[in-house]
Amino acid sequence: MKVQILTRELVKPLIPTPPNLRNYKISFTDELAPIINVPSILYYQANQNFKATSMSDILKTSVEKALPEFYPFAGRYEKNSRFIDCSDQGVEFVTAQADSQLSEILGLGKKLNVKLIDQLLPCDVQAADEITDPLLYIQVTMFDCGGLALTMCFAHRIGDASTISAFMAGMVAVSRGLSIEAFQPSFDVASFYPQKGLPQWRLNWTDKNVTKRFVFDSEAIQTLRNKARPRDDIGKSKPSRVQLVNAVILQALVSIDSAKYGHSRTTYFMQTMNLREKANPPVPMESFGNLFGLATVNLEAGEAKDKGYGDYVAMLSDSVKEAVEDYKYMLLHQEDDHRKVIDPFLEANEKVTDPEVNLFMHTSWSRFPYYDADFGWGTPIWASAASLPLKNVCILLDTKDRKGIEAWVYLEETDVPLFEQHPDILALTT
């Protein structure tokens, strides 16, 4: 498959940003965000009432109309001063033509080809945080069949998955002639969490990695639920689909690490959490910016030897409950409460360089409304991540029926065969 770039332009807000909103201060949770452009892709089948080119025009117009409410996306990041210059320089909007059918990307009847998906990205995922870097890239790729792929790459410095989901929902609303009022963001995060001059969260960058996608369908999720539940636990709250899949992945990673090194190293497992609904009082769900924290599991060397799958589920669930308690009062503007958000990131930065620590990071895009994004020609047939030059990272998304989980796993090349042959991965995924 070849993808030809047709146009590349900067799309600006339909209504200019007022001068009093020119400087947007980032929060300390924004300071902690890693330097990366985060890609997500929606795939739409052909619709007989729309040509792919007209669909592209609708998407461009929806960006123009939604940007006035999400104006920082059209600005540029001043990393020395740590604020967004909301100068309306624009979102980079790319249109492209693929000389193939959408089914080739979807991998119907064969394995998914991630290298094809990477051709749908409008930017280098590591090209972020410089004054010339747009904070949002959008690419619309049209296929010979009449379908298209909508790629959105946003700078993590300015927001998280909730932020880009809200922007996407605003685009959908204006494309359907609806009011964007319900999706208007709040820009109060910096007042809750003022800047502290913190270092960004360091990720495990590598060029020697492989991206793999594993699908846990509804039957696999039920199998895991039954496996996780001891007899004396009936009646208690059920672990989520995300926790069930995380436990499989964590158990497999611990097994791989022991096989590689001949001994069990310390394992540090991080789960990102949306803090909007965890605070007391709650932070508005429409809050613009990075509002995520870490729930961590720290297994000392040798500690995992006698643990079964149910133990991993319990550890992950307990870590989230403990983190929720820690974050509950974080809006009280007390330094001790802020440290509960900050310290796990600083600890992770220390462990990422420790050769005796097996560090793994998970983030979940489950429950975000990707499959509700109907711009007038139907909802997506699929929503995906893309390749990232990272190792020991996992992104979880809903399957189309919202009953299963897709795990996008980023591993060192040498770890892939061991991961794929783990009994639970082999038995429960497609």
CSV table of C-alpha atoms in Angstrom, one decimal:
chain,number,residue,atom,x,y,z
A,1,MET,CA,0.0,0.0,0.0
A,2,LYS,CA,1.2,3.5,-0.9
A,3,VAL,CA,-0.2,6.6,0.8
A,4,GLN,CA,0.2,9.9,-1.2
A,5,ILE,CA,-0.1,13.2,0.7
A,6,LEU,CA,-2.5,15.4,-1.2
A,7,THR,CA,-2.6,18.5,1.0
A,8,ARG,CA,-1.0,19.7,4.2
A,9,GLU,CA,-2.3,22.9,5.8
A,10,LEU,CA,-2.8,24.7,9.1
A,11,VAL,CA,-6.5,24.9,10.1
A,12,LYS,CA,-7.2,27.8,12.4
A,13,PRO,CA,-10.2,28.4,14.7
A,14,LEU,CA,-13.2,29.8,12.9
A,15,ILE,CA,-13.5,32.5,15.6
A,16,PRO,CA,-10.1,34.1,16.7
A,17,THR,CA,-9.0,33.5,20.2
A,18,PRO,CA,-9.5,36.7,22.3
A,19,PRO,CA,-6.2,38.4,23.5
A,20,ASN,CA,-7.0,37.8,27.1
A,21,LEU,CA,-6.8,34.1,26.5
A,22,ARG,CA,-3.4,34.3,24.7
A,23,ASN,CA,-1.3,32.7,27.4
A,24,TYR,CA,-2.5,29.4,28.7
A,25,LYS,CA,-0.6,28.1,31.8
A,26,ILE,CA,0.0,24.4,32.1
A,27,SER,CA,-0.5,22.6,35.4
A,28,PHE,CA,2.0,20.4,37.3
A,29,THR,CA,0.2,17.4,35.9
A,30,ASP,CA,0.9,18.8,32.4
A,31,GLU,CA,4.5,19.2,33.4
A,32,LEU,CA,4.7,15.5,34.3
A,33,ALA,CA,3.3,14.4,30.9
A,34,PRO,CA,5.9,12.6,28.6
A,35,ILE,CA,7.2,14.2,25.4
A,36,ILE,CA,5.1,12.4,22.8
A,37,ASN,CA,2.4,12.8,20.2
A,38,VAL,CA,-0.3,10.2,21.0
A,39,PRO,CA,-2.0,8.7,17.9
A,40,SER,CA,-5.4,7.2,17.6
A,41,ILE,CA,-7.2,6.2,14.4
A,42,LEU,CA,-10.9,5.7,13.5
A,43,TYR,CA,-11.8,3.7,10.4
A,44,TYR,CA,-15.0,4.3,8.4
A,45,GLN,CA,-16.5,2.2,5.7
A,46,ALA,CA,-17.8,3.7,2.5
A,47,ASN,CA,-21.2,5.4,2.6
A,48,GLN,CA,-23.2,5.7,-0.7
A,49,ASN,CA,-24.4,9.1,0.3
A,50,PHE,CA,-20.9,10.5,0.8
A,51,LYS,CA,-17.8,10.7,-1.3
A,52,ALA,CA,-14.6,10.3,0.6
A,53,THR,CA,-13.5,13.8,-0.5
A,54,SER,CA,-16.7,15.4,0.8
A,55,MET,CA,-16.2,13.5,4.1
A,56,SER,CA,-12.8,15.0,4.3
A,57,ASP,CA,-14.3,18.5,3.8
A,58,ILE,CA,-16.8,17.9,6.6
A,59,LEU,CA,-14.0,16.9,8.9
A,60,LYS,CA,-12.0,19.9,8.1
A,61,THR,CA,-14.9,22.2,8.7
A,62,SER,CA,-15.8,20.5,12.0
A,63,VAL,CA,-12.2,21.1,13.2
A,64,GLU,CA,-12.5,24.9,12.4
A,65,LYS,CA,-15.8,25.1,14.3
A,66,ALA,CA,-14.7,23.1,17.3
A,67,LEU,CA,-11.3,24.9,17.8
A,68,PRO,CA,-12.7,28.1,19.3
A,69,GLU,CA,-13.9,26.1,22.3
A,70,PHE,CA,-10.6,24.1,22.4
A,71,TYR,CA,-8.4,27.0,21.4
A,72,PRO,CA,-5.1,25.8,23.1
A,73,PHE,CA,-4.9,23.0,20.4
A,74,ALA,CA,-4.3,25.7,17.8
A,75,GLY,CA,-1.4,27.3,19.8
A,76,ARG,CA,2.3,26.4,20.4
A,77,TYR,CA,4.1,25.3,23.5
A,78,GLU,CA,6.7,27.6,25.0
A,79,LYS,CA,8.8,25.0,26.9
A,80,ASN,CA,11.1,27.6,28.6
A,81,SER,CA,8.2,29.5,30.0
A,82,ARG,CA,5.9,26.5,30.3
A,83,PHE,CA,2.8,28.0,28.8
A,84,ILE,CA,0.8,27.6,25.6
A,85,ASP,CA,0.9,30.6,23.3
A,86,CYS,CA,-2.7,30.5,22.0
A,87,SER,CA,-1.8,32.4,18.9
A,88,ASP,CA,-4.1,30.5,16.5
A,89,GLN,CA,-1.2,29.2,14.4
A,90,GLY,CA,-3.4,26.2,13.8
A,91,VAL,CA,-3.8,22.5,13.8
A,92,GLU,CA,-1.9,20.6,11.0
A,93,PHE,CA,-4.5,19.0,8.8
A,94,VAL,CA,-3.4,16.5,6.2
A,95,THR,CA,-5.4,14.8,3.4
A,96,ALA,CA,-4.0,11.7,1.8
A,97,GLN,CA,-5.0,9.0,-0.7
A,98,ALA,CA,-4.2,5.3,-0.3
A,99,ASP,CA,-4.0,3.1,-3.4
A,100,SER,CA,-5.7,0.2,-1.7
A,101,GLN,CA,-8.9,-1.0,0.0
A,102,LEU,CA,-9.7,-0.3,3.6
A,103,SER,CA,-10.0,-4.1,4.1
A,104,GLU,CA,-6.2,-4.3,3.6
A,105,ILE,CA,-5.7,-2.2,6.7
A,106,LEU,CA,-8.3,-4.0,8.7
A,107,GLY,CA,-6.5,-7.3,8.0
A,108,LEU,CA,-9.7,-9.2,7.1
A,109,GLY,CA,-8.9,-12.9,6.8
A,110,LYS,CA,-5.3,-12.4,7.7
A,111,LYS,CA,-3.0,-11.0,10.4
A,112,LEU,CA,-3.1,-7.3,11.1
A,113,ASN,CA,-0.3,-5.4,9.4
A,114,VAL,CA,0.8,-2.7,11.8
A,115,LYS,CA,3.3,-1.3,9.3
A,116,LEU,CA,0.4,-0.3,7.1
A,117,ILE,CA,-1.3,1.5,9.9
A,118,ASP,CA,1.8,3.6,10.5
A,119,GLN,CA,1.5,5.1,7.1
A,120,LEU,CA,-1.7,6.8,8.4
A,121,LEU,CA,0.2,8.9,10.9
A,122,PRO,CA,0.7,12.6,10.0
A,123,CYS,CA,3.6,13.2,12.3
A,124,ASP,CA,6.6,11.8,14.1
A,125,VAL,CA,5.3,10.7,17.5
A,126,GLN,CA,8.5,12.0,19.2
A,127,ALA,CA,8.4,15.4,17.5
A,128,ALA,CA,6.8,17.3,20.3
A,129,ASP,CA,7.4,20.2,22.7
A,130,GLU,CA,9.3,22.4,20.3
A,131,ILE,CA,7.9,25.9,19.5
A,132,THR,CA,7.4,24.9,15.8
A,133,ASP,CA,5.5,21.7,16.7
A,134,PRO,CA,1.7,21.8,16.3
A,135,LEU,CA,-0.1,20.5,19.3
A,136,LEU,CA,-2.6,18.5,17.2
A,137,TYR,CA,-2.2,16.8,13.9
A,138,ILE,CA,-5.1,15.3,11.9
A,139,GLN,CA,-4.8,13.2,8.8
A,140,VAL,CA,-7.7,12.0,6.7
A,141,THR,CA,-6.7,9.1,4.5
A,142,MET,CA,-9.1,8.1,1.7
A,143,PHE,CA,-9.2,4.6,0.2
A,144,ASP,CA,-10.1,3.4,-3.2
A,145,CYS,CA,-13.2,1.7,-1.8
A,146,GLY,CA,-14.7,5.0,-0.6
A,147,GLY,CA,-13.8,4.5,3.1
A,148,LEU,CA,-11.5,6.6,5.1
A,149,ALA,CA,-9.3,6.6,8.2
A,150,LEU,CA,-9.3,9.6,10.6
A,151,THR,CA,-6.0,9.9,12.5
A,152,MET,CA,-5.6,12.3,15.5
A,153,CYS,CA,-2.2,12.8,17.0
A,154,PHE,CA,-2.1,15.1,20.0
A,155,ALA,CA,0.8,16.4,22.1
A,156,HIS,CA,0.6,14.8,25.6
A,157,ARG,CA,2.0,18.1,27.0
A,158,ILE,CA,-1.4,19.7,26.5
A,159,GLY,CA,-3.8,17.0,27.4
A,160,ASP,CA,-4.8,13.3,27.9
A,161,ALA,CA,-7.2,10.8,26.3
A,162,SER,CA,-10.1,12.5,27.9
A,163,THR,CA,-9.1,15.8,26.4
A,164,ILE,CA,-8.9,14.6,22.9
A,165,SER,CA,-12.1,12.5,23.3
A,166,ALA,CA,-13.9,15.7,24.3
A,167,PHE,CA,-12.5,17.5,21.2
A,168,MET,CA,-13.6,14.7,19.0
A,169,ALA,CA,-17.1,14.7,20.5
A,170,GLY,CA,-17.2,18.5,19.8
A,171,MET,CA,-16.2,17.9,16.2
A,172,VAL,CA,-19.0,15.3,15.9
A,173,ALA,CA,-21.6,17.7,17.4
A,174,VAL,CA,-20.8,20.6,15.0
A,175,SER,CA,-20.6,18.3,12.0
A,176,ARG,CA,-24.2,17.2,12.8
A,177,GLY,CA,-25.4,20.8,13.3
A,178,LEU,CA,-25.7,20.3,17.0
A,179,SER,CA,-24.6,22.6,19.8
A,180,ILE,CA,-21.1,22.2,21.1
A,181,GLU,CA,-22.2,23.6,24.5
A,182,ALA,CA,-22.3,20.2,26.2
A,183,PHE,CA,-18.6,19.6,25.3
A,184,GLN,CA,-17.3,23.0,26.3
A,185,PRO,CA,-14.1,22.4,28.3
A,186,SER,CA,-13.1,23.8,31.6
A,187,PHE,CA,-9.6,25.4,31.8
A,188,ASP,CA,-9.2,25.5,35.6
A,189,VAL,CA,-6.7,22.7,36.0
A,190,ALA,CA,-3.7,25.0,36.5
A,191,SER,CA,-5.5,26.7,39.4
A,192,PHE,CA,-6.0,23.3,41.0
A,193,TYR,CA,-2.5,22.2,40.3
A,194,PRO,CA,-0.1,25.1,39.9
A,195,GLN,CA,3.2,24.6,38.2
A,196,LYS,CA,6.1,23.3,40.3
A,197,GLY,CA,9.0,23.0,37.8
A,198,LEU,CA,8.7,19.2,37.6
A,199,PRO,CA,10.5,16.9,35.2
A,200,GLN,CA,8.5,15.1,32.6
A,201,TRP,CA,7.7,11.4,33.0
A,202,ARG,CA,10.4,9.4,31.2
A,203,LEU,CA,9.3,6.5,28.9
A,204,ASN,CA,11.2,3.4,27.7
A,205,TRP,CA,12.1,4.6,24.2
A,206,THR,CA,13.7,2.0,21.9
A,207,ASP,CA,14.0,1.4,18.2
A,208,LYS,CA,14.3,-2.4,18.7
A,209,ASN,CA,10.7,-3.1,19.6
A,210,VAL,CA,7.7,-4.9,18.1
A,211,THR,CA,4.0,-3.8,18.2
A,212,LYS,CA,1.5,-6.6,18.8
A,213,ARG,CA,-2.3,-6.6,19.1
A,214,PHE,CA,-4.1,-9.2,21.1
A,215,VAL,CA,-7.9,-9.4,21.2
A,216,PHE,CA,-9.6,-10.7,24.3
A,217,ASP,CA,-13.2,-11.3,23.2
A,218,SER,CA,-16.2,-11.5,25.5
A,219,GLU,CA,-15.8,-15.3,26.0
A,220,ALA,CA,-12.1,-14.8,27.0
A,221,ILE,CA,-13.2,-12.0,29.5
A,222,GLN,CA,-15.7,-14.4,31.1
A,223,THR,CA,-13.1,-17.1,31.3
A,224,LEU,CA,-10.7,-14.7,33.1
A,225,ARG,CA,-13.5,-13.6,35.4
A,226,ASN,CA,-14.2,-17.1,36.4
A,227,LYS,CA,-10.5,-17.8,36.9
A,228,ALA,CA,-10.0,-14.8,39.0
A,229,ARG,CA,-12.8,-15.4,41.5
A,230,PRO,CA,-12.1,-17.6,44.5
A,231,ARG,CA,-14.9,-19.4,46.2
A,232,ASP,CA,-15.0,-17.0,49.2
A,233,ASP,CA,-15.1,-13.9,46.9
A,234,ILE,CA,-18.6,-14.5,45.5
A,235,GLY,CA,-20.8,-11.4,46.1
A,236,LYS,CA,-17.9,-9.0,46.1
A,237,SER,CA,-17.4,-6.3,43.4
A,238,LYS,CA,-16.3,-7.8,40.1
A,239,PRO,CA,-12.9,-6.8,38.6
A,240,SER,CA,-13.2,-4.8,35.4
A,241,ARG,CA,-12.4,-6.1,32.0
A,242,VAL,CA,-9.3,-3.8,32.1
A,243,GLN,CA,-8.1,-5.3,35.4
A,244,LEU,CA,-8.6,-8.9,34.2
A,245,VAL,CA,-6.6,-8.3,31.0
A,246,ASN,CA,-3.9,-6.3,32.9
A,247,ALA,CA,-3.5,-9.3,35.3
A,248,VAL,CA,-2.8,-11.7,32.3
A,249,ILE,CA,-0.3,-9.3,30.8
A,250,LEU,CA,1.5,-8.7,34.2
A,251,GLN,CA,1.7,-12.4,34.9
A,252,ALA,CA,3.1,-13.1,31.4
A,253,LEU,CA,5.7,-10.3,31.8
A,254,VAL,CA,6.9,-11.6,35.1
A,255,SER,CA,7.3,-15.1,33.6
A,256,ILE,CA,9.2,-13.7,30.6
A,257,ASP,CA,11.5,-11.7,32.9
A,258,SER,CA,12.4,-14.7,35.0
A,259,ALA,CA,13.1,-16.8,31.8
A,260,LYS,CA,15.3,-14.1,30.3
A,261,TYR,CA,17.4,-13.4,33.4
A,262,GLY,CA,17.4,-16.7,35.2
A,263,HIS,CA,16.0,-15.1,38.3
A,264,SER,CA,13.0,-12.9,39.3
A,265,ARG,CA,13.8,-9.2,39.3
A,266,THR,CA,11.8,-6.5,41.0
A,267,THR,CA,8.7,-5.7,38.9
A,268,TYR,CA,7.2,-2.3,38.8
A,269,PHE,CA,3.8,-2.1,37.1
A,270,MET,CA,2.1,1.3,36.5
A,271,GLN,CA,-1.6,1.9,35.6
A,272,THR,CA,-2.7,5.3,34.6
A,273,MET,CA,-5.9,6.6,36.1
A,274,ASN,CA,-8.3,9.4,35.1
A,275,LEU,CA,-8.4,11.7,38.1
A,276,ARG,CA,-11.4,13.7,37.0
A,277,GLU,CA,-13.9,11.4,38.8
A,278,LYS,CA,-11.6,10.4,41.7
A,279,ALA,CA,-11.2,13.8,43.4
A,280,ASN,CA,-13.4,15.1,46.3
A,281,PRO,CA,-15.0,17.4,45.2
A,282,PRO,CA,-14.9,15.9,41.7
A,283,VAL,CA,-13.1,17.7,38.9
A,284,PRO,CA,-15.3,18.5,35.9
A,285,MET,CA,-15.1,15.7,33.4
A,286,GLU,CA,-14.8,18.5,30.7
A,287,SER,CA,-11.5,19.7,32.3
A,288,PHE,CA,-8.9,20.4,29.6
A,289,GLY,CA,-5.4,19.1,30.2
A,290,ASN,CA,-3.6,16.2,31.8
A,291,LEU,CA,-5.5,14.9,34.8
A,292,PHE,CA,-4.1,11.4,35.3
A,293,GLY,CA,-2.3,9.7,38.1
A,294,LEU,CA,-0.5,6.4,38.6
A,295,ALA,CA,-1.6,3.3,40.5
A,296,THR,CA,1.5,1.1,41.0
A,297,VAL,CA,2.2,-2.5,41.9
A,298,ASN,CA,5.8,-3.1,43.2
A,299,LEU,CA,6.8,-6.8,43.4
A,300,GLU,CA,10.1,-7.4,45.0
A,301,ALA,CA,12.5,-10.0,43.5
A,302,GLY,CA,11.2,-13.5,44.2
A,303,GLU,CA,7.8,-12.3,45.5
A,304,ALA,CA,5.9,-13.4,42.4
A,305,LYS,CA,7.1,-17.0,42.6
A,306,ASP,CA,4.0,-18.5,44.4
A,307,LYS,CA,1.4,-16.1,43.1
A,308,GLY,CA,-1.5,-17.2,40.8
A,309,TYR,CA,-3.7,-15.3,38.4
A,310,GLY,CA,-6.2,-14.4,41.1
A,311,ASP,CA,-3.4,-12.8,43.2
A,312,TYR,CA,-2.4,-10.6,40.3
A,313,VAL,CA,-6.0,-9.4,39.8
A,314,ALA,CA,-6.3,-8.7,43.6
A,315,MET,CA,-3.0,-6.7,43.6
A,316,LEU,CA,-4.0,-4.6,40.6
A,317,SER,CA,-7.5,-3.9,42.1
A,318,ASP,CA,-6.0,-3.0,45.5
A,319,SER,CA,-3.5,-0.6,43.9
A,320,VAL,CA,-6.3,1.3,42.2
A,321,LYS,CA,-8.3,1.4,45.4
A,322,GLU,CA,-5.3,2.7,47.4
A,323,ALA,CA,-4.6,5.3,44.7
A,324,VAL,CA,-8.2,6.5,44.7
A,325,GLU,CA,-7.9,7.1,48.5
A,326,ASP,CA,-4.6,9.0,48.0
A,327,TYR,CA,-6.1,11.2,45.3
A,328,LYS,CA,-9.4,11.8,47.0
A,329,TYR,CA,-8.6,15.1,48.6
A,330,MET,CA,-6.1,16.4,46.0
A,331,LEU,CA,-8.1,19.6,45.3
A,332,LEU,CA,-7.5,20.9,48.8
A,333,HIS,CA,-4.3,22.7,47.6
A,334,GLN,CA,-2.2,21.1,50.3
A,335,GLU,CA,1.3,20.1,49.4
A,336,ASP,CA,1.0,16.7,51.0
A,337,ASP,CA,-2.0,15.9,48.8
A,338,HIS,CA,-0.2,17.1,45.7
A,339,ARG,CA,2.8,14.9,46.6
A,340,LYS,CA,0.6,11.8,46.4
A,341,VAL,CA,0.0,12.6,42.7
A,342,ILE,CA,3.6,13.6,42.0
A,343,ASP,CA,5.7,11.0,43.8
A,344,PRO,CA,4.7,7.9,41.8
A,345,PHE,CA,5.9,9.7,38.6
A,346,LEU,CA,9.2,10.6,40.2
A,347,GLU,CA,9.7,7.1,41.5
A,348,ALA,CA,9.0,5.7,38.0
A,349,ASN,CA,11.7,8.0,36.6
A,350,GLU,CA,14.2,6.5,39.0
A,351,LYS,CA,13.2,2.9,38.2
A,352,VAL,CA,13.2,3.3,34.4
A,353,THR,CA,17.0,3.5,34.5
A,354,ASP,CA,17.5,0.7,37.1
A,355,PRO,CA,18.8,-2.4,35.4
A,356,GLU,CA,17.4,-4.6,38.1
A,357,VAL,CA,13.8,-3.4,37.7
A,358,ASN,CA,11.3,-4.9,35.2
A,359,LEU,CA,9.2,-1.8,34.6
A,360,PHE,CA,5.9,-1.8,32.6
A,361,MET,CA,3.3,0.9,31.9
A,362,HIS,CA,-0.3,0.4,31.0
A,363,THR,CA,-2.9,2.9,29.9
A,364,SER,CA,-6.6,2.3,29.1
A,365,TRP,CA,-8.7,4.0,26.4
A,366,SER,CA,-11.6,1.7,27.3
A,367,ARG,CA,-14.9,3.5,27.8
A,368,PHE,CA,-13.9,6.5,25.7
A,369,PRO,CA,-16.5,7.2,23.0
A,370,TYR,CA,-14.5,6.3,19.9
A,371,TYR,CA,-17.2,4.0,18.5
A,372,ASP,CA,-19.8,6.8,18.9
A,373,ALA,CA,-18.0,9.2,16.6
A,374,ASP,CA,-20.7,9.5,13.8
A,375,PHE,CA,-20.0,12.5,11.6
A,376,GLY,CA,-23.0,11.7,9.4
A,377,TRP,CA,-21.9,8.6,7.6
A,378,GLY,CA,-22.0,6.1,10.4
A,379,THR,CA,-19.9,5.0,13.3
A,380,PRO,CA,-16.4,3.6,12.9
A,381,ILE,CA,-15.9,0.0,12.0
A,382,TRP,CA,-12.8,0.0,14.1
A,383,ALA,CA,-10.7,2.2,16.4
A,384,SER,CA,-7.0,1.5,16.8
A,385,ALA,CA,-3.7,2.7,18.3
A,386,ALA,CA,-0.5,2.6,16.1
A,387,SER,CA,3.2,1.6,16.5
A,388,LEU,CA,5.2,3.5,19.1
A,389,PRO,CA,9.0,3.3,19.6
A,390,LEU,CA,8.5,2.1,23.2
A,391,LYS,CA,9.1,-1.1,25.1
A,392,ASN,CA,7.1,-2.5,28.0
A,393,VAL,CA,4.0,-0.5,27.3
A,394,CYS,CA,0.4,-1.6,26.8
A,395,ILE,CA,-2.7,0.4,25.5
A,396,LEU,CA,-6.1,-1.2,26.1
A,397,LEU,CA,-9.1,-0.3,23.9
A,398,ASP,CA,-12.7,-1.6,23.7
A,399,THR,CA,-13.6,-4.0,20.9
A,400,LYS,CA,-16.4,-2.8,18.6
A,401,ASP,CA,-19.1,-4.6,20.6
A,402,ARG,CA,-17.8,-3.0,23.9
A,403,LYS,CA,-17.6,-6.5,25.5
A,404,GLY,CA,-14.0,-7.4,24.8
A,405,ILE,CA,-10.6,-5.7,25.1
A,406,GLU,CA,-7.9,-5.1,22.5
A,407,ALA,CA,-4.4,-5.0,24.0
A,408,TRP,CA,-1.8,-3.2,22.0
A,409,VAL,CA,1.5,-4.4,23.5
A,410,TYR,CA,4.9,-2.8,22.8
A,411,LEU,CA,7.8,-5.2,23.6
A,412,GLU,CA,11.4,-5.7,22.9
A,413,GLU,CA,11.8,-7.9,19.8
A,414,THR,CA,13.4,-10.7,21.8
A,415,ASP,CA,10.5,-10.8,24.3
A,416,VAL,CA,7.7,-11.2,21.7
A,417,PRO,CA,8.0,-15.0,21.1
A,418,LEU,CA,8.0,-15.6,24.9
A,419,PHE,CA,5.0,-13.4,25.4
A,420,GLU,CA,3.0,-15.0,22.5
A,421,GLN,CA,3.7,-18.5,23.9
A,422,HIS,CA,2.6,-17.7,27.4
A,423,PRO,CA,-0.3,-20.2,28.1
A,424,ASP,CA,-3.0,-17.6,28.8
A,425,ILE,CA,-2.0,-15.4,25.9
A,426,LEU,CA,-2.0,-18.4,23.6
A,427,ALA,CA,-5.3,-19.8,24.8
A,428,LEU,CA,-7.3,-16.6,25.3
A,429,THR,CA,-6.4,-14.2,22.5
A,430,THR,CA,-6.8,-13.8,18.8
